[in-house]
Short mmCIF file of C-alpha atoms in Angstrom, two decimals:
data_model
loop_
_atom_site.label_atom_id
_atom_site.label_comp_id
_atom_site.label_asym_id
_atom_site.label_seq_id
_atom_site.Cartn_x
_atom_site.Cartn_y
_atom_site.Cartn_z
CA MET A 1 -29.97 21.85 69.09
CA VAL A 2 -30.53 26.05 70.63
CA LYS A 3 -27.40 27.51 71.76
CA ASP A 4 -28.30 30.62 73.31
CA GLN A 5 -32.14 29.49 75.05
CA MET A 6 -31.66 32.83 76.96
CA LEU A 7 -31.47 34.73 73.83
CA ILE A 8 -34.66 32.89 72.65
CA ASP A 9 -36.70 33.65 75.88
CA ARG A 10 -35.66 37.18 75.68
CA LEU A 11 -36.68 37.29 71.69
CA ALA A 12 -40.03 35.74 72.65
CA ASP A 13 -40.60 38.59 75.44
CA ALA A 14 -39.79 40.89 73.08
CA ALA A 15 -42.12 39.55 70.59
CA ARG A 16 -44.94 39.58 73.00
CA GLU A 17 -44.43 43.11 74.12
CA GLY A 18 -44.40 44.12 70.11
CA ARG A 19 -40.50 45.34 70.61
CA ILE A 20 -39.38 43.47 67.75
CA SER A 21 -40.39 42.83 63.98
CA ARG A 22 -40.81 39.18 62.43
CA ARG A 23 -38.19 39.37 60.21
CA SER A 24 -35.93 40.63 63.11
CA PHE A 25 -37.02 37.99 65.27
CA MET A 26 -36.89 35.43 62.71
CA ASN A 27 -33.36 36.21 62.01
CA TYR A 28 -32.19 36.23 65.42
CA SER A 29 -33.97 33.03 66.42
CA VAL A 30 -32.29 31.16 63.64
CA ALA A 31 -28.58 32.52 64.44
CA ALA A 32 -29.14 31.52 68.09
CA GLY A 33 -30.05 27.87 67.15
CA MET A 34 -33.63 27.20 66.08
CA THR A 35 -34.60 26.01 62.73
CA ALA A 36 -36.77 27.99 60.41
CA SER A 37 -40.28 26.05 61.46
CA ALA A 38 -39.47 26.18 64.76
CA ALA A 39 -38.60 30.25 64.74
CA THR A 40 -41.90 30.53 62.73
CA GLY A 41 -43.89 28.47 65.88
CA LEU A 42 -42.56 30.53 68.55
CA TRP A 43 -43.58 33.39 66.41
CA GLY A 44 -47.23 32.94 66.20
CA THR A 45 -47.26 31.97 69.89
CA SER A 46 -45.47 34.79 71.36
CA ALA A 47 -45.93 37.63 68.92
CA ARG A 48 -48.56 40.13 69.39
CA ALA A 49 -50.22 41.18 72.84
CA GLU A 50 -53.87 40.84 72.50
CA PRO A 51 -54.73 44.34 71.70
CA LYS A 52 -56.93 46.63 74.32
CA ARG A 53 -59.17 49.04 73.73
CA GLY A 54 -59.26 52.47 75.66
CA GLY A 55 -57.23 55.92 76.66
CA THR A 56 -56.05 58.37 74.89
CA PHE A 57 -53.25 58.59 72.35
CA ARG A 58 -51.15 61.70 72.30
CA ILE A 59 -48.70 62.38 69.43
CA ALA A 60 -46.06 64.86 68.60
CA GLN A 61 -46.00 65.15 65.06
CA HIS A 62 -43.12 66.69 62.97
CA ASP A 63 -43.46 68.95 59.70
CA GLY A 64 -47.08 70.77 60.59
CA ASN A 65 -47.83 74.13 59.29
CA THR A 66 -50.60 76.84 59.81
CA ALA A 67 -50.50 76.68 55.71
CA ASP A 68 -52.01 73.48 56.18
CA GLN A 69 -55.79 72.35 54.71
CA MET A 70 -58.48 69.60 54.42
CA ASP A 71 -58.05 69.24 50.31
CA PRO A 72 -56.29 66.13 49.69
CA GLY A 73 -55.12 66.68 46.28
CA GLN A 74 -52.84 69.40 47.92
CA TYR A 75 -51.77 67.55 50.88
CA GLN A 76 -47.92 68.05 51.57
CA SER A 77 -46.35 67.91 55.08
CA ASN A 78 -46.61 65.08 57.54
CA PHE A 79 -49.05 66.29 59.49
CA GLU A 80 -51.85 66.35 56.78
CA ILE A 81 -50.59 62.85 55.80
CA ALA A 82 -51.03 61.67 58.97
CA PHE A 83 -54.56 63.51 58.91
CA GLY A 84 -55.62 61.56 56.38
CA HIS A 85 -54.79 58.22 57.06
CA THR A 86 -56.29 58.96 60.49
CA VAL A 87 -60.00 60.83 59.78
CA ARG A 88 -60.21 59.94 56.21
CA ALA A 89 -60.02 56.05 54.30
CA TYR A 90 -58.48 55.23 50.66
CA LEU A 91 -59.53 51.97 48.36
CA THR A 92 -56.86 50.30 49.21
CA MET A 93 -54.31 50.22 52.18
CA ILE A 94 -50.48 49.19 52.37
CA ASN A 95 -50.52 45.86 55.39
CA ALA A 96 -48.04 46.25 58.26
CA ASP A 97 -45.95 43.61 56.03
CA GLY A 98 -45.91 46.02 53.31
CA THR A 99 -48.29 44.11 51.37
CA LEU A 100 -51.18 45.49 49.49
CA GLY A 101 -54.97 45.12 51.43
CA PRO A 102 -58.37 46.00 51.20
CA ASP A 103 -59.94 49.96 52.62
CA VAL A 104 -63.22 50.80 51.44
CA ALA A 105 -62.57 48.37 48.77
CA LYS A 106 -63.08 45.07 50.01
CA GLU A 107 -62.00 43.37 46.54
CA TRP A 108 -60.44 44.32 42.92
CA SER A 109 -60.01 42.38 39.62
CA ALA A 110 -58.44 43.43 36.24
CA THR A 111 -59.05 42.21 32.74
CA PRO A 112 -56.29 40.27 31.24
CA ASP A 113 -54.74 43.42 29.56
CA ALA A 114 -54.85 45.65 33.02
CA THR A 115 -56.26 48.16 30.74
CA GLU A 116 -59.52 48.08 33.14
CA TRP A 117 -59.73 47.83 36.66
CA THR A 118 -62.69 47.06 39.04
CA PHE A 119 -63.13 47.50 42.75
CA VAL A 120 -66.05 46.50 44.63
CA LEU A 121 -67.48 48.56 47.60
CA ASP A 122 -67.15 47.54 51.48
CA GLU A 123 -70.65 47.96 52.30
CA ARG A 124 -69.91 48.22 56.05
CA ALA A 125 -68.16 51.86 55.02
CA THR A 126 -69.78 54.80 56.44
CA PHE A 127 -69.19 58.33 56.94
CA HIS A 128 -68.62 60.47 60.05
CA ASP A 129 -71.80 61.91 59.99
CA GLY A 130 -73.77 57.90 59.52
CA ASN A 131 -74.13 58.11 55.98
CA LYS A 132 -73.03 54.59 53.99
CA VAL A 133 -70.40 55.43 51.36
CA THR A 134 -71.88 54.72 48.08
CA THR A 135 -70.11 54.35 44.64
CA THR A 136 -71.32 57.96 43.37
CA ASP A 137 -68.57 59.11 46.44
CA LEU A 138 -66.07 57.18 44.90
CA LEU A 139 -66.70 58.78 41.59
CA ALA A 140 -66.73 62.10 43.50
CA SER A 141 -63.40 61.11 45.20
CA MET A 142 -61.58 59.87 42.50
CA ASN A 143 -62.69 62.95 39.48
CA HIS A 144 -61.35 65.54 42.35
CA HIS A 145 -58.09 64.58 40.57
CA ARG A 146 -59.15 64.44 37.23
CA GLY A 147 -59.74 66.36 34.26
CA GLU A 148 -58.66 70.02 33.32
CA GLY A 149 -59.31 71.91 36.45
CA SER A 150 -58.03 69.69 38.97
CA THR A 151 -55.19 71.26 40.82
CA SER A 152 -54.56 68.02 42.49
CA ALA A 153 -50.66 66.92 42.85
CA ALA A 154 -52.16 62.95 42.04
CA LYS A 155 -53.55 64.08 38.82
CA ALA A 156 -50.35 62.75 36.83
CA LEU A 157 -51.42 59.90 38.70
CA LEU A 158 -54.64 59.39 36.98
CA ALA A 159 -53.78 60.78 33.63
CA ASP A 160 -54.12 57.57 31.73
CA VAL A 161 -57.76 56.81 33.27
CA THR A 162 -60.27 57.65 30.73
CA ASP A 163 -63.20 57.25 32.47
CA ILE A 164 -64.41 55.50 35.74
CA VAL A 165 -68.11 54.14 35.64
CA ASP A 166 -70.57 53.02 38.00
CA ASN A 167 -71.46 49.67 37.46
CA GLY A 168 -74.61 49.68 39.33
CA ASP A 169 -73.55 46.28 41.44
CA ASN A 170 -71.60 48.02 44.31
CA SER A 171 -68.71 48.29 42.26
CA ILE A 172 -66.76 50.92 39.70
CA THR A 173 -64.50 50.33 37.20
CA PHE A 174 -61.24 52.56 35.99
CA LYS A 175 -61.09 52.77 32.17
CA LEU A 176 -57.29 52.72 30.73
CA ALA A 177 -56.11 54.51 27.35
CA ALA A 178 -53.39 51.90 28.35
CA PRO A 179 -52.26 48.92 30.68
CA ASN A 180 -51.72 49.59 34.06
CA ALA A 181 -50.63 46.85 36.32
CA ASP A 182 -50.04 48.84 39.34
CA LEU A 183 -53.39 50.61 39.44
CA PRO A 184 -54.01 49.05 42.81
CA TRP A 185 -50.91 49.90 44.56
CA ILE A 186 -51.52 53.76 43.38
CA MET A 187 -55.17 53.87 45.70
CA PRO A 188 -53.10 54.21 48.95
CA ASP A 189 -51.51 57.55 47.86
CA TYR A 190 -52.34 60.00 50.44
CA HIS A 191 -54.01 62.14 48.32
CA LEU A 192 -56.70 59.66 47.35
CA THR A 193 -58.55 59.56 50.13
CA ILE A 194 -62.52 58.65 49.88
CA LEU A 195 -64.79 62.07 50.35
CA PRO A 196 -68.61 62.41 50.12
CA ALA A 197 -70.26 63.68 47.31
CA ASN A 198 -71.91 67.25 46.88
CA GLU A 199 -75.31 67.24 45.05
CA ASP A 200 -73.56 68.18 41.69
CA GLY A 201 -71.04 65.02 41.80
CA THR A 202 -68.08 67.38 42.94
CA ALA A 203 -66.20 65.95 45.93
CA ASN A 204 -66.94 67.87 49.44
CA TRP A 205 -63.44 68.03 51.14
CA GLN A 206 -64.34 71.68 52.63
CA SER A 207 -65.62 69.83 55.83
CA GLY A 208 -62.98 67.30 56.77
CA MET A 209 -65.58 64.68 56.90
CA GLY A 210 -64.22 61.54 56.30
CA CYS A 211 -64.97 57.73 57.10
CA GLY A 212 -61.94 56.78 58.70
CA PRO A 213 -61.14 55.69 62.04
CA TYR A 214 -61.45 58.70 64.19
CA LYS A 215 -63.37 61.78 63.44
CA VAL A 216 -62.61 65.35 64.00
CA ALA A 217 -63.87 66.54 67.31
CA GLU A 218 -60.85 69.71 67.36
CA LEU A 219 -58.47 70.95 64.57
CA GLU A 220 -56.20 74.06 64.15
CA PHE A 221 -53.65 73.56 61.19
CA GLY A 222 -49.97 74.45 62.44
CA VAL A 223 -51.26 73.43 66.34
CA GLY A 224 -52.82 69.72 66.38
CA GLY A 225 -55.68 68.35 66.54
CA ARG A 226 -58.21 65.98 68.90
CA PHE A 227 -60.05 62.86 67.22
CA VAL A 228 -62.28 60.80 68.71
CA ARG A 229 -63.22 56.84 67.49
CA HIS A 230 -65.43 56.67 64.86
CA GLU A 231 -67.50 53.42 66.09
CA GLU A 232 -68.87 52.78 62.87
CA TRP A 233 -65.45 52.29 61.11
CA HIS A 234 -65.15 49.47 58.83
CA GLY A 235 -61.88 48.17 59.54
CA GLU A 236 -59.67 46.32 62.08
CA GLY A 237 -58.09 48.36 65.40
CA ALA A 238 -58.82 52.11 66.27
CA TYR A 239 -58.04 50.76 69.88
CA PHE A 240 -57.75 54.56 71.36
CA ASP A 241 -60.95 56.23 72.62
CA GLU A 242 -59.53 59.63 71.72
CA VAL A 243 -56.30 60.49 69.74
CA GLN A 244 -54.59 63.87 69.97
CA MET A 245 -51.94 64.73 67.37
CA LEU A 246 -49.50 67.78 68.54
CA VAL A 247 -47.65 69.76 66.03
CA ILE A 248 -44.00 69.86 67.51
CA ASN A 249 -41.59 70.77 64.71
CA ASP A 250 -38.99 71.48 67.01
CA PRO A 251 -36.65 67.79 67.28
CA ASN A 252 -35.57 68.73 71.36
CA ALA A 253 -39.26 69.39 71.98
CA ARG A 254 -40.40 66.07 69.98
CA GLN A 255 -37.71 63.39 72.15
CA THR A 256 -38.59 65.30 75.31
CA ALA A 257 -42.00 65.07 75.56
CA LEU A 258 -41.60 61.53 75.22
CA VAL A 259 -38.99 60.86 77.59
CA THR A 260 -41.01 62.65 80.19
CA GLY A 261 -44.08 61.01 79.48
CA ASP A 262 -45.93 64.07 78.19
CA VAL A 263 -46.94 62.13 75.03
CA ASP A 264 -47.22 58.82 74.05
CA SER A 265 -45.76 58.75 70.63
CA ALA A 266 -43.15 61.11 68.51
CA SER A 267 -42.34 61.07 64.99
CA LEU A 268 -38.92 62.05 63.44
CA LEU A 269 -36.55 61.06 66.53
CA GLU A 270 -32.89 62.70 66.13
CA ASN A 271 -30.67 59.37 65.24
CA LYS A 272 -28.09 60.71 67.15
CA THR A 273 -29.62 60.29 70.33
CA LEU A 274 -30.80 56.63 69.59
CA GLY A 275 -28.00 54.94 71.59
CA LEU A 276 -29.45 56.99 74.53
CA LEU A 277 -32.99 56.12 74.01
CA GLY A 278 -32.52 52.51 73.97
CA ARG A 279 -30.73 52.44 77.28
CA ASP A 280 -34.67 54.07 78.67
CA PRO A 281 -36.85 51.56 79.76
CA ASN A 282 -39.99 53.47 79.43
CA VAL A 283 -39.35 54.16 75.89
CA GLU A 284 -39.21 52.09 72.58
CA VAL A 285 -37.49 53.38 69.31
CA ASP A 286 -38.80 51.59 65.87
CA ASN A 287 -36.18 51.70 63.49
CA ILE A 288 -37.54 50.73 59.89
CA SER A 289 -35.66 50.70 56.17
CA SER A 290 -37.60 52.30 53.52
CA ALA A 291 -38.00 53.59 50.33
CA GLN A 292 -38.02 57.30 52.17
CA CYS A 293 -35.73 59.40 50.44
CA ILE A 294 -33.78 62.65 50.54
CA THR A 295 -33.66 64.56 47.28
CA MET A 296 -31.78 67.16 46.17
CA PRO A 297 -33.96 68.91 43.22
CA MET A 298 -32.37 71.71 41.22
CA HIS A 299 -34.56 73.56 38.52
CA VAL A 300 -33.11 72.40 34.95
CA ASP A 301 -34.44 74.79 33.53
CA VAL A 302 -32.96 77.93 35.73
CA ALA A 303 -28.97 78.67 35.16
CA PRO A 304 -26.78 77.18 36.35
CA PHE A 305 -28.49 73.92 36.40
CA ASP A 306 -29.37 74.16 32.86
CA ASN A 307 -26.59 72.76 32.05
CA ASN A 308 -26.29 68.82 32.67
CA ASP A 309 -22.41 69.46 33.24
CA VAL A 310 -22.98 71.71 36.39
CA ARG A 311 -25.33 69.06 37.17
CA LEU A 312 -23.03 66.40 37.14
CA ALA A 313 -20.53 68.26 38.99
CA LEU A 314 -22.83 68.70 41.99
CA LYS A 315 -23.67 64.71 42.24
CA TYR A 316 -19.83 63.88 42.08
CA ALA A 317 -19.07 66.72 44.93
CA ILE A 318 -21.17 64.94 47.58
CA ASN A 319 -19.81 62.11 49.81
CA ARG A 320 -23.27 59.83 50.64
CA GLU A 321 -21.39 57.62 52.67
CA GLU A 322 -19.70 59.99 55.11
CA LEU A 323 -23.62 61.53 55.40
CA VAL A 324 -25.04 58.22 56.16
CA GLU A 325 -22.52 58.06 58.63
CA LYS A 326 -22.43 61.12 60.40
CA ILE A 327 -25.94 62.20 59.71
CA THR A 328 -28.29 59.17 59.69
CA PHE A 329 -25.84 57.43 62.21
CA GLY A 330 -26.12 54.61 59.88
CA ALA A 331 -30.23 54.51 59.61
CA ALA A 332 -29.82 54.81 55.98
CA THR A 333 -29.21 53.60 52.49
CA VAL A 334 -26.60 55.31 50.49
CA GLY A 335 -28.61 56.82 47.14
CA ASN A 336 -27.49 57.28 43.41
CA ASP A 337 -29.40 59.85 41.97
CA PHE A 338 -32.06 57.66 40.56
CA HIS A 339 -35.52 57.57 42.82
CA HIS A 340 -35.92 53.87 43.30
CA SER A 341 -34.29 52.08 46.45
CA PRO A 342 -33.61 48.66 47.38
CA ALA A 343 -36.67 48.35 48.89
CA MET A 344 -38.85 48.90 45.84
CA PRO A 345 -39.79 45.93 43.49
CA TYR A 346 -37.26 46.12 40.14
CA TRP A 347 -34.69 47.13 42.01
CA PRO A 348 -31.54 47.85 39.75
CA GLU A 349 -28.91 46.89 41.51
CA ASP A 350 -26.15 46.43 39.01
CA ILE A 351 -25.62 50.47 38.37
CA PRO A 352 -22.43 51.21 39.74
CA GLN A 353 -22.66 53.67 42.77
CA ARG A 354 -21.51 57.09 41.91
CA GLU A 355 -18.68 57.84 44.79
CA TYR A 356 -17.50 61.32 45.76
CA ASP A 357 -15.23 62.34 43.27
CA PRO A 358 -13.90 65.95 43.50
CA ASP A 359 -11.59 65.76 40.56
CA LYS A 360 -14.45 64.25 38.52
CA ALA A 361 -16.33 67.56 39.70
CA LYS A 362 -13.90 69.60 38.47
CA PHE A 363 -13.87 68.42 35.50
CA HIS A 364 -17.47 68.97 34.72
CA LEU A 365 -17.29 72.26 35.94
CA LYS A 366 -14.56 72.86 33.04
CA GLN A 367 -16.84 71.19 30.76
CA ALA A 368 -19.76 73.54 31.84
CA GLY A 369 -17.01 76.19 30.74
CA MET A 370 -16.21 76.96 35.08
CA ASP A 371 -13.25 77.09 37.24
CA SER A 372 -15.89 77.75 40.10
CA LEU A 373 -19.08 77.73 40.71
CA ASP A 374 -21.40 80.03 43.50
CA VAL A 375 -24.88 78.35 44.42
CA SER A 376 -27.52 79.10 47.57
CA PHE A 377 -29.15 75.56 49.14
CA SER A 378 -32.28 75.63 50.77
CA THR A 379 -33.14 73.34 53.62
CA ALA A 380 -34.95 73.49 56.83
CA GLU A 381 -34.94 71.58 59.99
CA SER A 382 -38.26 69.95 59.71
CA ILE A 383 -37.26 68.17 56.18
CA THR A 384 -35.61 65.23 57.95
CA THR A 385 -33.47 64.79 61.14
CA GLY A 386 -29.81 66.03 60.65
CA ALA A 387 -31.37 68.32 57.71
CA VAL A 388 -29.25 71.27 58.10
CA ASP A 389 -25.97 69.69 59.33
CA ALA A 390 -26.16 67.49 56.62
CA ALA A 391 -26.56 70.42 54.61
CA VAL A 392 -23.36 71.87 55.83
CA LEU A 393 -21.49 68.52 55.35
CA TYR A 394 -22.53 68.80 51.97
CA ALA A 395 -21.11 72.12 51.26
CA GLU A 396 -17.57 71.38 52.87
CA HIS A 397 -17.22 68.22 50.57
CA ALA A 398 -17.98 70.42 47.55
CA LYS A 399 -15.54 73.18 48.64
CA ALA A 400 -12.56 70.49 47.18
CA ALA A 401 -14.29 70.80 44.04
CA GLY A 402 -14.04 74.69 43.52
CA ILE A 403 -18.14 74.75 44.77
CA ASN A 404 -19.38 77.39 46.71
CA ILE A 405 -22.75 75.95 48.66
CA LYS A 406 -24.09 78.78 50.54
CA VAL A 407 -26.63 76.72 52.89
CA VAL A 408 -30.22 78.86 53.35
CA ARG A 409 -31.64 77.84 56.48
CA GLU A 410 -35.89 78.01 55.98
CA PRO A 411 -38.36 78.59 58.35
CA ASN A 412 -39.95 75.24 58.99
CA ASP A 413 -43.55 76.85 58.93
CA GLY A 414 -44.10 77.31 55.26
CA TYR A 415 -41.66 75.46 53.73
CA TRP A 416 -43.81 73.40 51.27
CA SER A 417 -45.45 76.29 49.97
CA ASP A 418 -42.59 78.86 50.10
CA VAL A 419 -39.56 77.10 49.20
CA TRP A 420 -40.19 74.15 47.53
CA LEU A 421 -41.35 74.22 43.84
CA VAL A 422 -40.07 77.54 44.19
CA LYS A 423 -36.78 78.12 45.15
CA PRO A 424 -34.18 76.39 41.97
CA TRP A 425 -32.14 74.34 44.56
CA CYS A 426 -33.50 72.93 47.79
CA MET A 427 -33.72 69.56 50.05
CA VAL A 428 -37.03 67.73 50.06
CA THR A 429 -38.26 64.79 51.91
CA TRP A 430 -39.99 62.34 49.79
CA GLY A 431 -42.13 59.38 51.88
CA ALA A 432 -41.85 55.61 50.61
CA ARG A 433 -44.02 54.94 47.45
CA PRO A 434 -44.48 51.18 46.59
CA THR A 435 -43.23 50.77 43.27
CA PRO A 436 -41.24 53.08 40.89
CA ASP A 437 -43.88 53.27 38.46
CA VAL A 438 -45.55 55.72 41.65
CA MET A 439 -42.52 57.70 42.29
CA TYR A 440 -41.93 58.55 38.68
CA SER A 441 -45.20 59.43 38.04
CA LEU A 442 -45.28 61.77 40.45
CA ALA A 443 -42.18 63.60 40.68
CA TYR A 444 -39.91 62.65 37.20
CA LYS A 445 -43.06 62.81 34.58
CA ASP A 446 -42.87 65.56 32.04
CA ASP A 447 -46.72 67.21 32.68
CA ALA A 448 -46.06 66.11 36.77
CA ALA A 449 -47.83 69.21 39.25
CA TRP A 450 -44.92 67.48 41.58
CA ASN A 451 -42.21 67.24 38.65
CA GLU A 452 -39.77 69.44 41.15
CA SER A 453 -36.73 69.40 38.99
CA HIS A 454 -38.57 70.56 36.02
CA TRP A 455 -36.88 67.99 33.99
CA LYS A 456 -38.50 66.86 31.10
CA HIS A 457 -36.80 63.85 29.21
CA PRO A 458 -38.95 62.37 26.50
CA GLU A 459 -36.92 58.86 26.32
CA PHE A 460 -37.92 58.83 29.93
CA ASN A 461 -41.55 59.57 29.68
CA LYS A 462 -41.68 56.70 26.85
CA LEU A 463 -39.86 53.98 28.59
CA LEU A 464 -42.47 55.38 31.87
CA ARG A 465 -45.50 54.84 29.68
CA GLN A 466 -43.89 51.33 28.34
CA GLY A 467 -43.49 50.24 32.18
CA LYS A 468 -47.01 50.69 33.19
CA ALA A 469 -47.70 48.39 30.15
CA GLU A 470 -45.58 45.50 30.40
CA LEU A 471 -46.85 42.79 32.38
CA ASP A 472 -43.89 40.33 32.02
CA ASP A 473 -41.72 41.32 35.04
CA ALA A 474 -38.02 41.00 33.42
CA LYS A 475 -39.09 43.17 30.66
CA ARG A 476 -40.66 45.50 33.28
CA ARG A 477 -37.06 45.48 35.50
CA GLU A 478 -35.19 46.48 32.46
CA ILE A 479 -37.53 48.87 31.63
CA TYR A 480 -37.02 50.78 35.09
CA ARG A 481 -33.23 50.44 35.04
CA ASP A 482 -32.85 52.56 31.56
CA MET A 483 -35.27 55.15 33.48
CA ALA A 484 -32.55 55.23 36.53
CA MET A 485 -29.90 55.33 34.12
CA LEU A 486 -31.04 58.78 32.54
CA ALA A 487 -32.10 60.01 36.09
CA ARG A 488 -28.38 59.41 37.05
CA ASP A 489 -26.79 60.28 34.69
CA GLU A 490 -28.98 63.76 33.21
CA GLY A 491 -31.62 64.36 35.58
CA GLY A 492 -31.47 67.19 37.55
CA THR A 493 -31.46 65.77 41.07
CA VAL A 494 -29.26 65.01 43.91
CA ILE A 495 -30.04 61.79 46.02
CA PRO A 496 -27.69 61.08 49.06
CA TYR A 497 -29.69 58.53 50.75
CA PHE A 498 -32.46 56.45 51.55
CA PRO A 499 -32.98 57.17 55.24
CA ASN A 500 -35.24 55.03 57.96
CA PHE A 501 -38.24 55.60 59.61
CA VAL A 502 -36.80 55.87 63.43
CA TYR A 503 -39.83 57.44 65.86
CA GLY A 504 -40.65 56.22 69.27
CA ARG A 505 -43.35 55.64 71.92
CA ARG A 506 -43.58 55.00 75.36
CA ALA A 507 -43.48 51.30 76.69
CA ASN A 508 -46.97 50.43 77.17
CA CYS A 509 -47.89 51.27 73.63
CA LYS A 510 -47.73 48.39 71.83
CA HIS A 511 -48.31 46.93 68.07
CA SER A 512 -48.05 43.59 66.69
CA GLY A 513 -44.05 43.71 66.02
CA THR A 514 -44.46 44.47 62.10
CA VAL A 515 -44.56 47.75 60.69
CA SER A 516 -45.39 49.48 57.69
CA PRO A 517 -42.49 50.66 55.33
CA ALA A 518 -44.82 52.97 53.56
CA TRP A 519 -44.62 55.90 55.66
CA GLN A 520 -43.43 57.37 59.38
CA MET A 521 -45.28 55.86 62.32
CA ASP A 522 -46.35 52.25 60.43
CA GLY A 523 -47.33 54.27 57.17
CA TYR A 524 -49.20 56.63 59.30
CA ARG A 525 -51.53 53.69 60.37
CA HIS A 526 -50.38 54.43 63.91
CA CYS A 527 -53.58 55.63 65.40
CA SER A 528 -55.93 52.88 64.27
CA ARG A 529 -53.06 49.79 64.89
CA TRP A 530 -51.63 50.35 67.92
CA TRP A 531 -52.52 50.35 71.55
CA PHE A 532 -52.22 50.92 75.14
CA ASP A 533 -51.26 47.53 77.30
CA GLY A 534 -51.25 48.98 80.76
#
């Protein structure tokens, strides 16, 4: 028997207006006295107002830089990632519910040992100049990230690909040196966009051409862009006639633009204002648990971080729970110094949580031959909401262990080119990756371009290769647990927390009620998945 019909009615209204996720809808409905089957039926009849076409979608986008550029192999900033998902497309995509779905490839299959993967091209896929996407384009796009001459950050993801073959039947086959059960999950990585091929077989990234839902009308990196609908797009959605993406790095300015109606959506809202925004009837806030991660990588080949006792001291000198409470206002999950979150498969939940312990930090400093430690730590406000405040609070925690952390507030513009991978200790935001293999291959593999801590551990890399090849889920889980322990106890990265994705939209801007946890803004598919209602 339903205990709270008024609550059920409000939930149905929220579902129709796209203000609640399916998971939350089901949880609250069952709590109100509905059976799970009845709640499922109500969701089906209530959720998702019918999408409407039309209008200009204005976005206040954080983390845009004058150094941003067209080469997808070099994408780093959030503006570049949003651009990639708006203008370009991928072989596969992360669906709104977190599952894997088709994009330029309409289907895929593997040999029983997962050493060969075949992807079949969707014949409807068309570039913005009207030319059909061909298997030649797919080869050029993938090979852009391969080979000795490639400077792509995604090179490590395709390191085990020995050949990519055009089968002559509208499909291509990846041939691997070792099995990889996760290869289709790698394909939505934001670097691996589908580009047109030049006559010499290289990828034409310079033109900005893509086969995504919108095409470039105007673009100035560091300022913003204007994009118009690609009428021949092969996917669903693209409801807006036009998209305007405005770079607004200042969080207060982004939020003000949203509240005043100068934009229709804003990325990376300030968590401390969520209560205030929640009382504004004209604004809807999406607060999404994710595998997005804040990292604090130390260059382990640079003193004093080349001493693992120093690294352990810094790991014990941070109060993660207080950071989550005071900086994210609860919109985060506490980290444990390995880059694997509860939102990923194979989560090693039995690993003890590392607690704040200044005495243990002092012990490890003494083991390193030190009574105190002075270090500089770089961050910038555009890294994540409350980034500078988080660094300052960490510095306060560390004082109890005799560690003096000098917080260096870096300029937002140029952070990814001038600070990350350059300075020996800094703060970084990693977008959510779908599997631990993808994350570890990008940021921990010994020869990865984005091995941000310069950590090279033979046993870790051996386990990484074993994990890719292992098709038994139970065995894979144990492998990833062993890798997590190595990173936790010997790695060069402090991981304070996994922040939720928190962003906002005007009340007339709708989505299905289920949004992707892959990146900010519905996995940065907001331009193609959302619409205006009124």
